[in-house]
Amino acid sequence: MSLNTGLSEEDRKSVAEGLSRVLADTYTLYLKTQNFHWNVTGPQFGQLHSLFEEQYDELRVAADDVAERIRALGHFAPGSYVQFAELKSVAEAPATPPASDDMIRQLAGDNETLSRVARSVLTAAENAGDEVTIDMMVERMAAHEKAAWMLRAHIQ
């Protein structure tokens, strides 16, 4: 059955490729944030444990939404660590968990990275006239900028 939503195949492919990068980074950040949630220690344990949980819960929902948008555009969503490793720009968590302040710095920087990646996909979506993806990327940028701010507030 053909797909005819008003976007060309070329535009859908371009946007889906960008969304695949967002998905890989989102999933990588999800896993890293959950890792830090499990392994945080120190005087801010309670606050950070809760904050990291809120953030990884939001990322889990976001990953599903992004993957489903890729499918709605008629493309397959990446879904393996191998694929994510090829697409991601967010660094994975180190084998030995860092100190809590370093966790915060890493996650803040990673959220800023994801905001920039989403911004690049926003541009591709604007060029394609893909309002659905535009809205999604604006939402993702807002979520990542807020998460980075909340993290930075713990060490400023």
PDB file of C-alpha atoms in Angstrom:
ATOM      1  CA  MET A   1       0.000   0.000   0.000  1.00  0.00           C
ATOM      2  CA  SER A   2       1.491   3.344  -0.981  1.00  0.00           C
ATOM      3  CA  LEU A   3       2.084   6.165   1.459  1.00  0.00           C
ATOM      4  CA  ASN A   4       0.702   9.551   0.424  1.00  0.00           C
ATOM      5  CA  THR A   5       0.657  12.101   3.260  1.00  0.00           C
ATOM      6  CA  GLY A   6       1.808  15.041   1.173  1.00  0.00           C
ATOM      7  CA  LEU A   7       5.533  14.560   1.799  1.00  0.00           C
ATOM      8  CA  SER A   8       7.776  13.284  -0.951  1.00  0.00           C
ATOM      9  CA  GLU A   9       9.702  10.033  -0.487  1.00  0.00           C
ATOM     10  CA  GLU A  10      12.938  12.034  -0.541  1.00  0.00           C
ATOM     11  CA  ASP A  11      11.709  14.365   2.221  1.00  0.00           C
ATOM     12  CA  ARG A  12      10.370  11.470   4.316  1.00  0.00           C
ATOM     13  CA  LYS A  13      13.708   9.679   3.985  1.00  0.00           C
ATOM     14  CA  SER A  14      15.702  12.774   4.951  1.00  0.00           C
ATOM     15  CA  VAL A  15      13.555  13.440   8.008  1.00  0.00           C
ATOM     16  CA  ALA A  16      13.529   9.751   9.032  1.00  0.00           C
ATOM     17  CA  GLU A  17      17.337   9.651   8.858  1.00  0.00           C
ATOM     18  CA  GLY A  18      17.535  12.678  11.134  1.00  0.00           C
ATOM     19  CA  LEU A  19      14.987  11.178  13.500  1.00  0.00           C
ATOM     20  CA  SER A  20      17.071   7.996  13.601  1.00  0.00           C
ATOM     21  CA  ARG A  21      19.957  10.062  14.982  1.00  0.00           C
ATOM     22  CA  VAL A  22      17.603  11.607  17.563  1.00  0.00           C
ATOM     23  CA  LEU A  23      16.398   8.124  18.502  1.00  0.00           C
ATOM     24  CA  ALA A  24      19.949   6.772  18.895  1.00  0.00           C
ATOM     25  CA  ASP A  25      20.943   9.714  21.079  1.00  0.00           C
ATOM     26  CA  THR A  26      17.725   9.529  23.084  1.00  0.00           C
ATOM     27  CA  TYR A  27      18.183   5.841  23.796  1.00  0.00           C
ATOM     28  CA  THR A  28      21.850   6.306  24.670  1.00  0.00           C
ATOM     29  CA  LEU A  29      20.999   9.157  27.033  1.00  0.00           C
ATOM     30  CA  TYR A  30      18.144   7.105  28.505  1.00  0.00           C
ATOM     31  CA  LEU A  31      20.499   4.246  29.361  1.00  0.00           C
ATOM     32  CA  LYS A  32      23.192   6.594  30.676  1.00  0.00           C
ATOM     33  CA  THR A  33      20.711   8.480  32.862  1.00  0.00           C
ATOM     34  CA  GLN A  34      19.306   5.244  34.251  1.00  0.00           C
ATOM     35  CA  ASN A  35      22.860   4.014  34.927  1.00  0.00           C
ATOM     36  CA  PHE A  36      23.604   7.197  36.878  1.00  0.00           C
ATOM     37  CA  HIS A  37      20.282   6.835  38.729  1.00  0.00           C
ATOM     38  CA  TRP A  38      21.361   3.392  39.905  1.00  0.00           C
ATOM     39  CA  ASN A  39      24.912   4.387  40.776  1.00  0.00           C
ATOM     40  CA  VAL A  40      24.794   7.943  42.147  1.00  0.00           C
ATOM     41  CA  THR A  41      26.260   8.443  45.619  1.00  0.00           C
ATOM     42  CA  GLY A  42      27.053  11.369  47.858  1.00  0.00           C
ATOM     43  CA  PRO A  43      25.266  14.086  49.817  1.00  0.00           C
ATOM     44  CA  GLN A  44      22.808  14.826  46.972  1.00  0.00           C
ATOM     45  CA  PHE A  45      21.891  11.161  46.519  1.00  0.00           C
ATOM     46  CA  GLY A  46      18.159  11.522  47.195  1.00  0.00           C
ATOM     47  CA  GLN A  47      17.659  14.561  44.974  1.00  0.00           C
ATOM     48  CA  LEU A  48      19.759  13.221  42.102  1.00  0.00           C
ATOM     49  CA  HIS A  49      18.340   9.702  42.307  1.00  0.00           C
ATOM     50  CA  SER A  50      14.844  11.181  41.903  1.00  0.00           C
ATOM     51  CA  LEU A  51      15.844  13.710  39.237  1.00  0.00           C
ATOM     52  CA  PHE A  52      17.617  11.071  37.137  1.00  0.00           C
ATOM     53  CA  GLU A  53      14.554   8.820  37.379  1.00  0.00           C
ATOM     54  CA  GLU A  54      12.240  11.615  36.191  1.00  0.00           C
ATOM     55  CA  GLN A  55      14.575  12.295  33.295  1.00  0.00           C
ATOM     56  CA  TYR A  56      15.024   8.700  32.148  1.00  0.00           C
ATOM     57  CA  ASP A  57      11.254   8.116  32.356  1.00  0.00           C
ATOM     58  CA  GLU A  58      10.742  11.104  30.041  1.00  0.00           C
ATOM     59  CA  LEU A  59      13.429   9.805  27.664  1.00  0.00           C
ATOM     60  CA  ARG A  60      11.797   6.358  27.507  1.00  0.00           C
ATOM     61  CA  VAL A  61       8.522   7.884  26.329  1.00  0.00           C
ATOM     62  CA  ALA A  62      10.361  10.176  23.906  1.00  0.00           C
ATOM     63  CA  ALA A  63      12.258   7.265  22.332  1.00  0.00           C
ATOM     64  CA  ASP A  64       8.979   5.482  21.633  1.00  0.00           C
ATOM     65  CA  ASP A  65       7.418   8.616  20.130  1.00  0.00           C
ATOM     66  CA  VAL A  66      10.414   9.252  17.868  1.00  0.00           C
ATOM     67  CA  ALA A  67      10.528   5.619  16.697  1.00  0.00           C
ATOM     68  CA  GLU A  68       6.820   5.699  15.911  1.00  0.00           C
ATOM     69  CA  ARG A  69       7.251   8.908  13.903  1.00  0.00           C
ATOM     70  CA  ILE A  70       9.961   7.220  11.836  1.00  0.00           C
ATOM     71  CA  ARG A  71       7.521   4.386  11.144  1.00  0.00           C
ATOM     72  CA  ALA A  72       4.737   6.846  10.252  1.00  0.00           C
ATOM     73  CA  LEU A  73       7.116   8.309   7.666  1.00  0.00           C
ATOM     74  CA  GLY A  74       7.362   4.860   6.087  1.00  0.00           C
ATOM     75  CA  HIS A  75      10.832   3.879   7.307  1.00  0.00           C
ATOM     76  CA  PHE A  76      12.147   1.353   9.797  1.00  0.00           C
ATOM     77  CA  ALA A  77      13.382   2.655  13.141  1.00  0.00           C
ATOM     78  CA  PRO A  78      16.831   1.559  14.261  1.00  0.00           C
ATOM     79  CA  GLY A  79      16.557  -0.718  17.258  1.00  0.00           C
ATOM     80  CA  SER A  80      19.890  -2.251  18.147  1.00  0.00           C
ATOM     81  CA  TYR A  81      22.960  -1.134  20.051  1.00  0.00           C
ATOM     82  CA  VAL A  82      25.002  -1.653  16.875  1.00  0.00           C
ATOM     83  CA  GLN A  83      22.735   0.699  14.919  1.00  0.00           C
ATOM     84  CA  PHE A  84      22.613   3.214  17.745  1.00  0.00           C
ATOM     85  CA  ALA A  85      26.413   3.185  18.030  1.00  0.00           C
ATOM     86  CA  GLU A  86      26.679   4.136  14.353  1.00  0.00           C
ATOM     87  CA  LEU A  87      24.164   6.977  14.669  1.00  0.00           C
ATOM     88  CA  LYS A  88      24.675   8.485  18.126  1.00  0.00           C
ATOM     89  CA  SER A  89      26.623  11.560  19.151  1.00  0.00           C
ATOM     90  CA  VAL A  90      26.003  11.184  22.908  1.00  0.00           C
ATOM     91  CA  ALA A  91      28.828   9.346  24.682  1.00  0.00           C
ATOM     92  CA  GLU A  92      27.966   6.249  26.672  1.00  0.00           C
ATOM     93  CA  ALA A  93      28.483   6.145  30.434  1.00  0.00           C
ATOM     94  CA  PRO A  94      31.972   5.184  31.566  1.00  0.00           C
ATOM     95  CA  ALA A  95      32.485   1.687  33.012  1.00  0.00           C
ATOM     96  CA  THR A  96      33.184   3.151  36.440  1.00  0.00           C
ATOM     97  CA  PRO A  97      30.486   5.603  37.513  1.00  0.00           C
ATOM     98  CA  PRO A  98      31.858   9.119  37.986  1.00  0.00           C
ATOM     99  CA  ALA A  99      31.313  11.355  41.002  1.00  0.00           C
ATOM    100  CA  SER A 100      27.867  12.929  41.183  1.00  0.00           C
ATOM    101  CA  ASP A 101      29.061  16.362  39.972  1.00  0.00           C
ATOM    102  CA  ASP A 102      30.599  14.709  36.908  1.00  0.00           C
ATOM    103  CA  MET A 103      27.365  12.797  36.306  1.00  0.00           C
ATOM    104  CA  ILE A 104      25.511  16.103  36.342  1.00  0.00           C
ATOM    105  CA  ARG A 105      27.976  17.761  33.966  1.00  0.00           C
ATOM    106  CA  GLN A 106      27.856  14.847  31.542  1.00  0.00           C
ATOM    107  CA  LEU A 107      24.068  14.638  31.498  1.00  0.00           C
ATOM    108  CA  ALA A 108      23.691  18.408  31.113  1.00  0.00           C
ATOM    109  CA  GLY A 109      26.087  18.384  28.170  1.00  0.00           C
ATOM    110  CA  ASP A 110      24.365  15.355  26.646  1.00  0.00           C
ATOM    111  CA  ASN A 111      20.969  17.046  26.865  1.00  0.00           C
ATOM    112  CA  GLU A 112      22.429  20.090  25.127  1.00  0.00           C
ATOM    113  CA  THR A 113      23.841  17.806  22.423  1.00  0.00           C
ATOM    114  CA  LEU A 114      20.433  16.244  21.906  1.00  0.00           C
ATOM    115  CA  SER A 115      18.852  19.674  21.681  1.00  0.00           C
ATOM    116  CA  ARG A 116      21.305  20.561  18.890  1.00  0.00           C
ATOM    117  CA  VAL A 117      20.600  17.297  17.061  1.00  0.00           C
ATOM    118  CA  ALA A 118      16.854  17.925  17.331  1.00  0.00           C
ATOM    119  CA  ARG A 119      17.398  21.450  16.009  1.00  0.00           C
ATOM    120  CA  SER A 120      19.120  20.055  12.900  1.00  0.00           C
ATOM    121  CA  VAL A 121      16.177  17.692  12.310  1.00  0.00           C
ATOM    122  CA  LEU A 122      13.806  20.620  12.818  1.00  0.00           C
ATOM    123  CA  THR A 123      15.499  22.373   9.899  1.00  0.00           C
ATOM    124  CA  ALA A 124      15.103  19.291   7.680  1.00  0.00           C
ATOM    125  CA  ALA A 125      11.442  19.001   8.725  1.00  0.00           C
ATOM    126  CA  GLU A 126      10.863  22.697   7.969  1.00  0.00           C
ATOM    127  CA  ASN A 127      12.402  22.253   4.522  1.00  0.00           C
ATOM    128  CA  ALA A 128      10.085  19.283   3.932  1.00  0.00           C
ATOM    129  CA  GLY A 129       6.984  21.043   5.284  1.00  0.00           C
ATOM    130  CA  ASP A 130       6.621  18.261   7.889  1.00  0.00           C
ATOM    131  CA  GLU A 131       4.682  20.026  10.640  1.00  0.00           C
ATOM    132  CA  VAL A 132       4.292  16.892  12.748  1.00  0.00           C
ATOM    133  CA  THR A 133       8.052  16.409  13.021  1.00  0.00           C
ATOM    134  CA  ILE A 134       8.551  20.150  13.504  1.00  0.00           C
ATOM    135  CA  ASP A 135       6.255  20.041  16.540  1.00  0.00           C
ATOM    136  CA  MET A 136       8.000  16.939  17.869  1.00  0.00           C
ATOM    137  CA  MET A 137      11.464  18.490  17.533  1.00  0.00           C
ATOM    138  CA  VAL A 138      10.354  21.722  19.218  1.00  0.00           C
ATOM    139  CA  GLU A 139       9.022  19.582  22.085  1.00  0.00           C
ATOM    140  CA  ARG A 140      12.286  17.607  22.258  1.00  0.00           C
ATOM    141  CA  MET A 141      14.421  20.772  22.264  1.00  0.00           C
ATOM    142  CA  ALA A 142      12.317  22.232  25.078  1.00  0.00           C
ATOM    143  CA  ALA A 143      12.578  19.015  27.113  1.00  0.00           C
ATOM    144  CA  HIS A 144      16.353  18.764  26.689  1.00  0.00           C
ATOM    145  CA  GLU A 145      16.988  22.433  27.411  1.00  0.00           C
ATOM    146  CA  LYS A 146      14.882  22.183  30.577  1.00  0.00           C
ATOM    147  CA  ALA A 147      16.653  18.974  31.655  1.00  0.00           C
ATOM    148  CA  ALA A 148      20.067  20.598  31.127  1.00  0.00           C
ATOM    149  CA  TRP A 149      18.994  23.643  33.145  1.00  0.00           C
ATOM    150  CA  MET A 150      17.697  21.479  35.991  1.00  0.00           C
ATOM    151  CA  LEU A 151      20.951  19.540  36.055  1.00  0.00           C
ATOM    152  CA  ARG A 152      23.154  22.655  35.939  1.00  0.00           C
ATOM    153  CA  ALA A 153      21.176  24.133  38.837  1.00  0.00           C
ATOM    154  CA  HIS A 154      22.558  21.366  41.071  1.00  0.00           C
ATOM    155  CA  ILE A 155      26.171  22.504  40.641  1.00  0.00           C
ATOM    156  CA  GLN A 156      25.944  26.254  40.118  1.00  0.00           C
TER     157      GLN A 156
END
